[in-house]
Structures are given as C-alpha cells and as structure tokens.
Coordinates of C-alpha atoms and ligand atoms in Angstrom, one line a residue:
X1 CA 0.0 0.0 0.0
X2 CA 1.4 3.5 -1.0
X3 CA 1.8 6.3 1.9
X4 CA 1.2 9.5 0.2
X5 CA 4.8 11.0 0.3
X6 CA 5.3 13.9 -0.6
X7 CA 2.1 14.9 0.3
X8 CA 2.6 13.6 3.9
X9 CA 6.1 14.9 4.9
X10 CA 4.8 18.6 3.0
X11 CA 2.1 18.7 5.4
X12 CA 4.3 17.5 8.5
X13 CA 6.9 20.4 7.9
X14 CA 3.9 23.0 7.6
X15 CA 2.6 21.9 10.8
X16 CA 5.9 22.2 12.2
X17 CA 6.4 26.0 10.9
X18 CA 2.6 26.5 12.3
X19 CA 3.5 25.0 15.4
X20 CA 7.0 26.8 15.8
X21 CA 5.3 30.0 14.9
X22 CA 2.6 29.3 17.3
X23 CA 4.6 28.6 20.0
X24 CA 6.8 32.1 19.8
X25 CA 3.3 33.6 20.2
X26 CA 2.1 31.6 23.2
X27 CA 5.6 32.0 24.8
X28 CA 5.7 35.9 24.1
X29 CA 1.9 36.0 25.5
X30 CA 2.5 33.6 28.8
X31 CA -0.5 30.7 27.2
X32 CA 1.6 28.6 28.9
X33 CA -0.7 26.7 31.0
X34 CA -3.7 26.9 27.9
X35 CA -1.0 24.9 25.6
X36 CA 0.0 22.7 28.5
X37 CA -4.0 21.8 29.0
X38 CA -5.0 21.7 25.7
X39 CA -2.5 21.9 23.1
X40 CA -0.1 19.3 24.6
X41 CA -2.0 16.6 24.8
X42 CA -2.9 16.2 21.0
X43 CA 0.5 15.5 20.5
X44 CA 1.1 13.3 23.3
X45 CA -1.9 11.3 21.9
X46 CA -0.2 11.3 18.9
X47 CA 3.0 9.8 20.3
X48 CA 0.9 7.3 22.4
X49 CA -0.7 6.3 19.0
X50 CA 2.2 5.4 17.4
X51 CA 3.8 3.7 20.6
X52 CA 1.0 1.4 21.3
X53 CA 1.6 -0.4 17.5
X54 CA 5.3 -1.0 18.5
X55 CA 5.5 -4.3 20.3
X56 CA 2.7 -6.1 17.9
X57 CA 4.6 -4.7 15.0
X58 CA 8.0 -5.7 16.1
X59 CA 7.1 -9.5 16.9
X60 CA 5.0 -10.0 14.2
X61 CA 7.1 -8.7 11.2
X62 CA 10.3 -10.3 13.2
X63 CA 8.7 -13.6 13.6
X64 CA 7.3 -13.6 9.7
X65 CA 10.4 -12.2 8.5
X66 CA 12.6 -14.8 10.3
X67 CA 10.0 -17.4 8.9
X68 CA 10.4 -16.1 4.8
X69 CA 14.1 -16.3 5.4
X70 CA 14.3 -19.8 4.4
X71 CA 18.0 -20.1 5.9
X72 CA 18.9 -19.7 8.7
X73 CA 22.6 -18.5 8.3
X74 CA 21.6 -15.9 6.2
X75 CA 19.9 -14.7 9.9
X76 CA 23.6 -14.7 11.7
X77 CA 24.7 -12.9 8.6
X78 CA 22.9 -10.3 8.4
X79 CA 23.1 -9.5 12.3
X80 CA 27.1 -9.7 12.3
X81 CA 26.6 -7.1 9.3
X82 CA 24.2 -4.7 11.4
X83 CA 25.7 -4.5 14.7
X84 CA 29.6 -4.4 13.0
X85 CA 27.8 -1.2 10.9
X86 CA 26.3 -0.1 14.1
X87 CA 29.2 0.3 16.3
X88 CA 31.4 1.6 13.5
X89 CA 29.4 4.2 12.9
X90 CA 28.7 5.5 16.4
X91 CA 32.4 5.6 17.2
X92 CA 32.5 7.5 14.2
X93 CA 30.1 9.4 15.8
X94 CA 31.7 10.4 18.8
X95 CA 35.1 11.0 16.9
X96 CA 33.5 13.6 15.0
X97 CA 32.1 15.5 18.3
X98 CA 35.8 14.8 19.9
X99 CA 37.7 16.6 17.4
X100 CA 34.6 19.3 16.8
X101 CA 34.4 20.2 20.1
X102 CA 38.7 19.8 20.8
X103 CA 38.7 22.2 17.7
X104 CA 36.0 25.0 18.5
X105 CA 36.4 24.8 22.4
X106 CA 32.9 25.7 23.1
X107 CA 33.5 25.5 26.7
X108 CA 37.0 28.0 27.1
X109 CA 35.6 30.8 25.3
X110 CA 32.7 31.8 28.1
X111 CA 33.6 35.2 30.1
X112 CA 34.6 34.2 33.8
X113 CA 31.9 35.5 35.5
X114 CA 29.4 33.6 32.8
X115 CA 31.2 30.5 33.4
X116 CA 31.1 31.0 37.5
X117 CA 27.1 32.0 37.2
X118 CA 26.3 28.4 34.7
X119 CA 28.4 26.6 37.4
X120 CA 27.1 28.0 40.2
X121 CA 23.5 27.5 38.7
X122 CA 23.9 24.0 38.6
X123 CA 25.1 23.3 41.7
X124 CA 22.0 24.6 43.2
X125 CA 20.2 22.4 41.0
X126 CA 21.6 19.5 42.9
X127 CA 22.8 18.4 39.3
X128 CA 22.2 14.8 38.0
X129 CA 21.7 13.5 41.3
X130 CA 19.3 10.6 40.0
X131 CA 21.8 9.5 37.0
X132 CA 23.6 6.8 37.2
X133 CA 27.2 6.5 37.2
X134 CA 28.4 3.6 36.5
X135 CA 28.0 1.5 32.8
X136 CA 26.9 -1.4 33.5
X137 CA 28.4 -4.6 33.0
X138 CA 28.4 -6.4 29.4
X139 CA 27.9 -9.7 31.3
X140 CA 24.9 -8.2 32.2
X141 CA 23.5 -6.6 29.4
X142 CA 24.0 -9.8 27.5
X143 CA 22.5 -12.0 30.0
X144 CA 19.3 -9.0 29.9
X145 CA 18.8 -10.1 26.1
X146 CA 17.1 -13.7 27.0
X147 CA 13.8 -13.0 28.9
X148 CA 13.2 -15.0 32.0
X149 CA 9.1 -14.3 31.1
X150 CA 8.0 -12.9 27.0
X151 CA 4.8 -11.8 28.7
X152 CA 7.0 -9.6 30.5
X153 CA 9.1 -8.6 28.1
X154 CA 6.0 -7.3 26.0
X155 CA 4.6 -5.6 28.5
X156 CA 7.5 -3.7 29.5
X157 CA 8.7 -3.2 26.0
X158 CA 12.0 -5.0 26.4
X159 CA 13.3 -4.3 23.0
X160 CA 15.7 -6.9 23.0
X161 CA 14.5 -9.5 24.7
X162 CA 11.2 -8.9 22.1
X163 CA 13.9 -9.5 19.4
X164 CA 15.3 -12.4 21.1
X165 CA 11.8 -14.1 21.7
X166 CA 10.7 -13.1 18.2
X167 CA 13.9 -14.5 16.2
X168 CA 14.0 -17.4 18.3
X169 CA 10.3 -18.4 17.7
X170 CA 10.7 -17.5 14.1
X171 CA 13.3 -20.2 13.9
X172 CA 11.0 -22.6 15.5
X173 CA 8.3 -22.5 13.4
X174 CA 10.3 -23.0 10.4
X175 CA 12.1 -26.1 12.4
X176 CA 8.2 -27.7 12.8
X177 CA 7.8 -27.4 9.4
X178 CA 5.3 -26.0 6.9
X179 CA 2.4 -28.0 7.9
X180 CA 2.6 -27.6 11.7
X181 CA 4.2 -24.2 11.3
X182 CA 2.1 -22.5 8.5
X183 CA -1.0 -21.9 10.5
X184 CA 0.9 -19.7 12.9
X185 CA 3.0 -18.3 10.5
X186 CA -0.2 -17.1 8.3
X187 CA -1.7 -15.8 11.6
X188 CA 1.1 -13.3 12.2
X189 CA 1.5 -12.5 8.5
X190 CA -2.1 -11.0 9.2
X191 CA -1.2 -9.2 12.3
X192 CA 1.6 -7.7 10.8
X193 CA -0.5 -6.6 7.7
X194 CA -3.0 -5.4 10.2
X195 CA -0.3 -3.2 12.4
X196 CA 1.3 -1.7 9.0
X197 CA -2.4 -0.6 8.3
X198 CA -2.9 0.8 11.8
X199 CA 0.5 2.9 11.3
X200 CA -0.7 4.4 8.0
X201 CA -4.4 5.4 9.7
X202 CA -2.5 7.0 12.3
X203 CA 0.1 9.0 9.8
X204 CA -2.9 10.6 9.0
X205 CA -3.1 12.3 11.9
X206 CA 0.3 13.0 12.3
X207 CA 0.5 16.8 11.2
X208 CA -2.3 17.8 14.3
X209 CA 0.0 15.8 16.4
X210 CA 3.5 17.3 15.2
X211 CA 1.6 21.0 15.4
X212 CA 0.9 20.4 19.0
X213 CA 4.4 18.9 19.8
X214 CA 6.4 21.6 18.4
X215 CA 3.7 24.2 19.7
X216 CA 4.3 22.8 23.4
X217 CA 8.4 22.4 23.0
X218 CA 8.4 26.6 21.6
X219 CA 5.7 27.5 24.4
X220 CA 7.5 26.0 26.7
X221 CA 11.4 27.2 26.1
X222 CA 11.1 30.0 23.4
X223 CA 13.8 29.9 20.9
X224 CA 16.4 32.0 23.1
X225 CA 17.1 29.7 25.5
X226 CA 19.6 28.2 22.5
X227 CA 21.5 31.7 22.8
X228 CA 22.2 30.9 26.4
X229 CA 24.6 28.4 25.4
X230 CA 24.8 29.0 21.5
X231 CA 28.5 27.8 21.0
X232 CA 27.9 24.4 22.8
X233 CA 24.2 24.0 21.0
X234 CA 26.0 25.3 17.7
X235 CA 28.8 22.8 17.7
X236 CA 26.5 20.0 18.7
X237 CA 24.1 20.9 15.2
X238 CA 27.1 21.2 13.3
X239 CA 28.4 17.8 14.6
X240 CA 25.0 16.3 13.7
X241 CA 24.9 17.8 10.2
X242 CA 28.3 16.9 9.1
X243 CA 27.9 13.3 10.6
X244 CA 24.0 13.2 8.8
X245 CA 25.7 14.6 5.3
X246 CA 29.4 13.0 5.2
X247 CA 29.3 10.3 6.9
X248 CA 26.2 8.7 5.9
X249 CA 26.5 9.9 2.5
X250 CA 29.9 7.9 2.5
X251 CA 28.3 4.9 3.8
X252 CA 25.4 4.7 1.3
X253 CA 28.4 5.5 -1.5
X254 CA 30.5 2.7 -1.0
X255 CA 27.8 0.4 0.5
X256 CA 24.8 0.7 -1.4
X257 CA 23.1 1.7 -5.0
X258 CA 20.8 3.9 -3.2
X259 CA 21.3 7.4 -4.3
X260 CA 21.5 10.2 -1.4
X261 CA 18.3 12.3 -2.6
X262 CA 16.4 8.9 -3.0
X263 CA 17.7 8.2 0.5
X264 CA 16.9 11.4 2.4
X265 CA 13.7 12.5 0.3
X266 CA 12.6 8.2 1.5
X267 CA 13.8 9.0 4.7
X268 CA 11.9 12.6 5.3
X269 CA 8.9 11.6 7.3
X270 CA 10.4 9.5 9.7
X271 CA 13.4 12.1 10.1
X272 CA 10.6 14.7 10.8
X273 CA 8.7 12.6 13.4
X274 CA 11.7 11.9 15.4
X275 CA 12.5 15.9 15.7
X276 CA 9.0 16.5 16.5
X277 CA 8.6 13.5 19.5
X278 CA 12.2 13.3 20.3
X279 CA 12.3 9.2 20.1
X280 CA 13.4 7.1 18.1
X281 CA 11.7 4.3 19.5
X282 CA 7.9 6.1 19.4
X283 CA 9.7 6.5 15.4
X284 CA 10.0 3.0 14.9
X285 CA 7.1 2.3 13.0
X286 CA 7.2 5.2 10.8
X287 CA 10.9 4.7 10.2
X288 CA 10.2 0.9 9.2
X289 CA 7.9 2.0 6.6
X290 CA 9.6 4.4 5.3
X291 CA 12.3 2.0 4.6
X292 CA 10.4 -0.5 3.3
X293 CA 8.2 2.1 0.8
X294 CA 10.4 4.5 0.1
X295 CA 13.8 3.2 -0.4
X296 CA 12.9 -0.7 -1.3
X297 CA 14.5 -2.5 1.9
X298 CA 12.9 -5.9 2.3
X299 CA 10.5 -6.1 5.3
X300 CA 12.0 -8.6 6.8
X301 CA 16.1 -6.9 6.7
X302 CA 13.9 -3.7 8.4
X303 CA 11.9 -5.4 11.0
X304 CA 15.7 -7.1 12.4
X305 CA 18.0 -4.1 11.8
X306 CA 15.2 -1.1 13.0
X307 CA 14.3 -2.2 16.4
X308 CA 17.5 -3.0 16.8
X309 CA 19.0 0.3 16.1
X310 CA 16.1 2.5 18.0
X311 CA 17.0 0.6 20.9
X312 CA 21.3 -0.1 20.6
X313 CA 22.5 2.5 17.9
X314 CA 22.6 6.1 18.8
X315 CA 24.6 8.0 16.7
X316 CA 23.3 11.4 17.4
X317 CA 23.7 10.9 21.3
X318 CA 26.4 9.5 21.4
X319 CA 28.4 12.0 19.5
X320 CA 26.4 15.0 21.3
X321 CA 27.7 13.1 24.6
X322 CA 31.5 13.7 23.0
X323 CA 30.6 17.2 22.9
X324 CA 29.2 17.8 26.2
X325 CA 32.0 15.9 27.7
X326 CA 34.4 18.3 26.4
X327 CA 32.2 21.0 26.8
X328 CA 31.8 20.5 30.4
X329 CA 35.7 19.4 31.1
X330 CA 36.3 23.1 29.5
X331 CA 34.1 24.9 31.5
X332 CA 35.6 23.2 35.0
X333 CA 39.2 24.4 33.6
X334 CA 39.9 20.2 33.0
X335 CA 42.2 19.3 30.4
X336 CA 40.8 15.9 29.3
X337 CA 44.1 13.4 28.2
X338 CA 44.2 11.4 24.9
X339 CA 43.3 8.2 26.9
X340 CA 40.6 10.0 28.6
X341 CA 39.2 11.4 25.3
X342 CA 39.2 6.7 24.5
X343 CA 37.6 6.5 27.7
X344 CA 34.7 8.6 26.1
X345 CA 34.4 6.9 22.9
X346 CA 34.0 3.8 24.5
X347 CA 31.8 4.6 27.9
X348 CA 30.0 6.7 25.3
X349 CA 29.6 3.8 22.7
X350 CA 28.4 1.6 25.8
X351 CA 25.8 4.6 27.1
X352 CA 24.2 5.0 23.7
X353 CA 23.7 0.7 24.1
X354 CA 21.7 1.1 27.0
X355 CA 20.5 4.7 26.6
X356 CA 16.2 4.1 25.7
X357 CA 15.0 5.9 23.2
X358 CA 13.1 7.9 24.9
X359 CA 13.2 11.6 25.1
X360 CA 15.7 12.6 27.5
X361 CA 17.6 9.2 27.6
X362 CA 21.0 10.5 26.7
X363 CA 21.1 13.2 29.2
X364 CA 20.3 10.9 31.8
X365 CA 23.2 8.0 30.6
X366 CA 25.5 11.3 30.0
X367 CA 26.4 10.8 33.7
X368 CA 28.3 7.5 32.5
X369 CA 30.4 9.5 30.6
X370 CA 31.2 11.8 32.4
X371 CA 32.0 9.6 36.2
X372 CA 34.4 7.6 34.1
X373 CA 36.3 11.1 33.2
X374 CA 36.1 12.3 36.2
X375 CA 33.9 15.6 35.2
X376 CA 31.2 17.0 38.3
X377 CA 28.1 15.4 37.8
X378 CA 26.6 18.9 38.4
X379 CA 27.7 19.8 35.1
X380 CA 24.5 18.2 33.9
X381 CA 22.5 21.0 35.1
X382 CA 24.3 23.3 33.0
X383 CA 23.4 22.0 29.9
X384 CA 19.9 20.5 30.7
X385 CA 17.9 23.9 29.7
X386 CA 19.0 23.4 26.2
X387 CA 18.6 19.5 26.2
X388 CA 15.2 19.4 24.8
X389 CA 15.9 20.9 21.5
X390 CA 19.4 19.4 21.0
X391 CA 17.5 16.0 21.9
X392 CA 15.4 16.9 18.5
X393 CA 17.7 17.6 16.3
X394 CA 20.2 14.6 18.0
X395 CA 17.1 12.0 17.8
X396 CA 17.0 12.6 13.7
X397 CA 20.4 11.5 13.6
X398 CA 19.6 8.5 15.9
X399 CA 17.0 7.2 13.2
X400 CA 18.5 8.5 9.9
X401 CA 21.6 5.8 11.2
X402 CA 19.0 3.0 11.8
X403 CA 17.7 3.6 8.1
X404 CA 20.9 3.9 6.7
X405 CA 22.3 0.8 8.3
X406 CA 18.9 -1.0 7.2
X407 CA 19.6 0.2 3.4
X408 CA 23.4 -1.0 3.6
X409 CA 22.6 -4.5 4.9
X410 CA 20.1 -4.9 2.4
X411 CA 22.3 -3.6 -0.4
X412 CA 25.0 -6.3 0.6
X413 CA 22.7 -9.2 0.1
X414 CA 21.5 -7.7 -3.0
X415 CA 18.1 -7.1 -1.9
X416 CA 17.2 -3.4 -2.5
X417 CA 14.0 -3.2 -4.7
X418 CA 15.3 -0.5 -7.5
X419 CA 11.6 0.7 -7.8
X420 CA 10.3 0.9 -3.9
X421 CA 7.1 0.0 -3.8
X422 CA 4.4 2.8 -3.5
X423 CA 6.6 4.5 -6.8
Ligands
LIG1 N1 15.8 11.0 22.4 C1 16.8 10.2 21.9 C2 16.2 9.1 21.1 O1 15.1 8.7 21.3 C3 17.7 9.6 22.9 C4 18.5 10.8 23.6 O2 19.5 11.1 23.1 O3 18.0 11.3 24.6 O4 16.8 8.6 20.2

C-alpha cells in the first residue's frame, strides 16, 4: 500500500512552521498553561498512537520475516553485518564530536563570570543527582537479552529481549515445518498486515500531532534559550549535520546503489517525526515503513535491523555526549588526556547501548560518561535547559543511522528493490 509521500512529509513540515510559529506567540503571550492543557495533549496522543503499535509490530514482522528467510545462516549474517555497521558508525560518531568540540572549544571561550554564574547554577540544581554513574556490565546486558518471562518482556517493552523471543520463535516454526508451522505463520502474517495498516491510519493524523508537539516544546522554552549556550548547541548541530551529510553519505556511497536524494527524500517523514517527538523508539514504525516504501529494503532486513537500532544505535547521542563531555571538562578548567578522550568513545559507545530511546535518555546516561572522566556530575545541570531541542535535532540522527544501516545490509545481500514500492 502507498503512503502518500510527498504529500505527507509537506504537510508534517507546515505543521511544524505553524507550530513553531505558534509557539513564539504563546511564549511571548505567557499561554503557557492553555497549551500545556490543551494543546499538549494532542501531540502526546499522537506519540501514544504510534507507541501502542510498536510491540505487535516488532514481533509479528520479526517472527514472519525470520519465517520467509528460508535459511537460517543468512539470519547470523545479516546480524554480524548490522551490529559491526552499528558500532562503527557510532564511534565514528563520537570521533566527530571529539575533534569538533577539541577544535572550537565551546567550553573556554565563556567570560569568567558567565562560566562562574552556569556553574554555580547547577550546583543549586543538585545536578544529576538521580543518573547513574556507573555502565553497566556487558555480562549483564547480555545476560538481559534472553527474557526469563516474553509476557513480560511485552509488556514492559523490552526491546531486545522482544527480538530475542521473536527470532527465536521465528526459527522454530520453520524447524516444525510447513504444515505444523504454516498456520501460525499465516496468523502473524495478518497481524503484521494489520499493524502496517494501523501505522498508515494513524500518519494521518500525524501533522495535528507534530503541530501540538512543536507548539508545546516553543511555548514552553522560546527559541532564546539556544542563545544561552549558543557555541555548545551550535557545535552540537554542526556535529549532527556533518555526521547526517558526510558520513552517511559515505556509507550509502561505497555500501549501497541507493542514491543520497532517493535516500533522504525516502527518509523525510520518519526524520521529521523523530525531531518533533524526540524518540526514536515512538519513530519505529514510521521509520520501518519508510524504509520498506520508500527506499525498497525488504521487510524482513527492516523489521531485524530497525528495532535494533532504536534501541542499541545512537549515533546522534552519542556524538552530542562527545561534545558535552568536552564542553563541560572546559568549563571546570579540566584538560581531558588522549586516553581520557578513548575512555569517552568507548563509555560513550556503551551509554548509547543502554540509553532508551526515549526523550531525555541520553542526558540521563550522559552521567556515565562523564564519572568515568572524572567531570562534576553537576555539570548536567548546565546543559539541561537546552537539552530538549538538542535532543530533537540529536534524535534525527539516531534514526537517519537505523535507516541507513537497514539500506546498507540490504544492499550487501542484493536485496534493494530498485523501484520501492508505492513508486
Ligand atoms: N531522544 C533520543 C532518542 O530517542 C535519545 C536521547 O539522546 O536522549 O533517540
């Protein structure tokens, strides 16, 4: 079935200029608590909407894709391919937000008594006294992949441990055979058919619900609150931009057929509902069909490599993490050591693993990083006024890398339809 494209993601960015627009007003005008009541709430609806598809979605489309792969070695190939592409890139990431942020030094430039008033700020604030501060261990985030219980694994959303359940059951019913197997296997080809439908009812909503989300974002910070810290917030966009349009670029060049307006043009609404909701996980379904519409990745390469990546690959955070690292190390008059600059790619790299996405995830796992440099905690508290919108713009990067790794894995096993369907 054919999403209306262009006429979708046209009517997505002019809700967003409404809602930006809108926003300046109510923010000039104090409507704070009128959008908060009822402006807000669309858009929250919205993101509920989409949110309540992801677990059906995710098993069935896992479980049927596993099912149409016929072999299963082609399964272990294609997850070798997607998590080696997913931590090479996110080093990459947070390389490029090392050197931007060793190169600009957004944090030494501030006048002293600036610098004293942000510090001082924060320490009031009590900082990041809920983060935690220590990684945890990879014994256990691979033992956390195998659920003791699916039930709750579904109801809590446990991406990976829906993965594992999914795959695993996949497998089976292929290992019963077509006779015992098919039954099930038609049954969940129907659910899935049936959740793909339920994603393109609620797209149709989707430009009320990114008019209210930007509307309550602009109420609720104005724009200037990006001047307060505009070479930090700058360096972070610049980051994002040259990692979005160089690196990716790169990637799709040497890995794939697919050109880079084909890609991004594909690529648009998904990239639009992760700035507006700020997750890439309430993306997930939107992102899936854009790959699999837009730019011809098979549905069942998508539904393995896309819940994967909204949950483990981060890109976007985990090179804005590189930058606030710095940042902060700057502003406290540190300077940070070539092995502690490692120590952040790979805590970093590890936070963005277990980082949700969910808005304000990597601020939270941002505490990682910085305990193992040895940076005040507090320092959160500096940055956290201008986290929300840096969380937009950090969350497209999130999902443009889940797409892009999708679109590379399929490439390499030859399996990009030339003409996407819906074209
Ligand atoms: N909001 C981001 C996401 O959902 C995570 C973060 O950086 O806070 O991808």
């Amino acid at each position: 079935m054919a999403m209306p494209k262009l006429q979708l993601h046209t009517k997505i960015l002019l809700a967003m200029v409404v809602g930006a627009a809108f926003g300046l007003l109510a923010n000039r005008l104090a409507w704070g608590t009128f959008v908060a009541t009822y402006i807000e709430p669309l858009g929250t609806a919205f993101v509920r909407l989409i949110g309540m598809v992801i677990v059906p979605l995710v098993f069935a489309s896992l479980l049927v894709g596993t099912t149409s792969l016929g072999d299963i070695r082609s399964l272990g190939r294609i997850g070798a391919k997607t998590i080696g592409f997913y931590l090479c890139t996110t080093t990459v990431a947070i390389s490029v937000g090392l050197l931007l942020a060793n190169l600009v030094q957004p944090g030494s430039g501030l006048a002293e008594n600036a610098k004293s008033r942000l510090i001082e700020g924060a320490a009031q604030q009590g900082g990041a006294a809920e983060s935690p501060r220590e990684s945890p261990s990879i014994k256990d985030v691979l033992l956390n992949i195998i659920p003791t219980n699916p039930i709750r694994a579904f109801a809590e959303g446990q991406m990976l441990q829906i993965i594992f359940f999914s795959l695993l059951t996949g497998v089976c019913l292929t290992l019963i055979g077509a006779e015992r197997g098919g039954p099930a296997i038609r049954f969940f080809e129907a659910v899935n058919d049936a959740m793909v439908m339920m994603v393109h009812l609620i797209m149709k909503v989707a430009p009320f619900g990114v008019f209210a989300l930007i509307a309550a974002v602009v109420a609720d910070f104005g724009l200037h609150i990006l001047l307060v810290l505009a070479k930090y917030s700058a360096v972070v966009v610049a980051g994002l931009l040259m990692h979005m349009l160089l690196v990716y670029s790169l990637a799709l060049k040497l890995f794939s057929k697919v050109g880079m307006g084909r890609f991004f043009r594909g690529i648009r609404p998904a990239q639009l509902i992760a700035f507006s909701s700020a997750s890439s996980s309430a993306t997930l379904p939107v992102t899936i069909e854009c790959a699999v519409e837009n730019l011809g990745v098979p549905r069942h390469i998508c539904s393995f490599t896309l819940p994967l990546g909204a949950t483990v690959n981060m890109d976007g955070t985990s090179l804005y993490q590189g930058v606030a690292a710095v940042f902060l190390a700057q502003l406290y008059g540190m300077d940070l050591s070539l092995a502690q600059q490692l120590t952040i790619v790979l805590t970093a790299t590890l936070a963005s693993i277990g980082a949700a996405g969910t808005p304000g995830a990597g601020i939270v796992t941002l505490a990682i990083v910085l305990g193992s440099i040895g940076v005040p905690l507090e320092g959160i508290g500096i940055i956290l006024g201008v986290d929300r919108i840096l969380d937009m713009c950090r969350t497209v990067v999130n999902v443009t890398g889940d797409a892009v790794c999708a679109v590379v894995v399929a490439s390499t096993e030859n399996q990009v339809r030339c003409t996407p369907a819906g074209e």
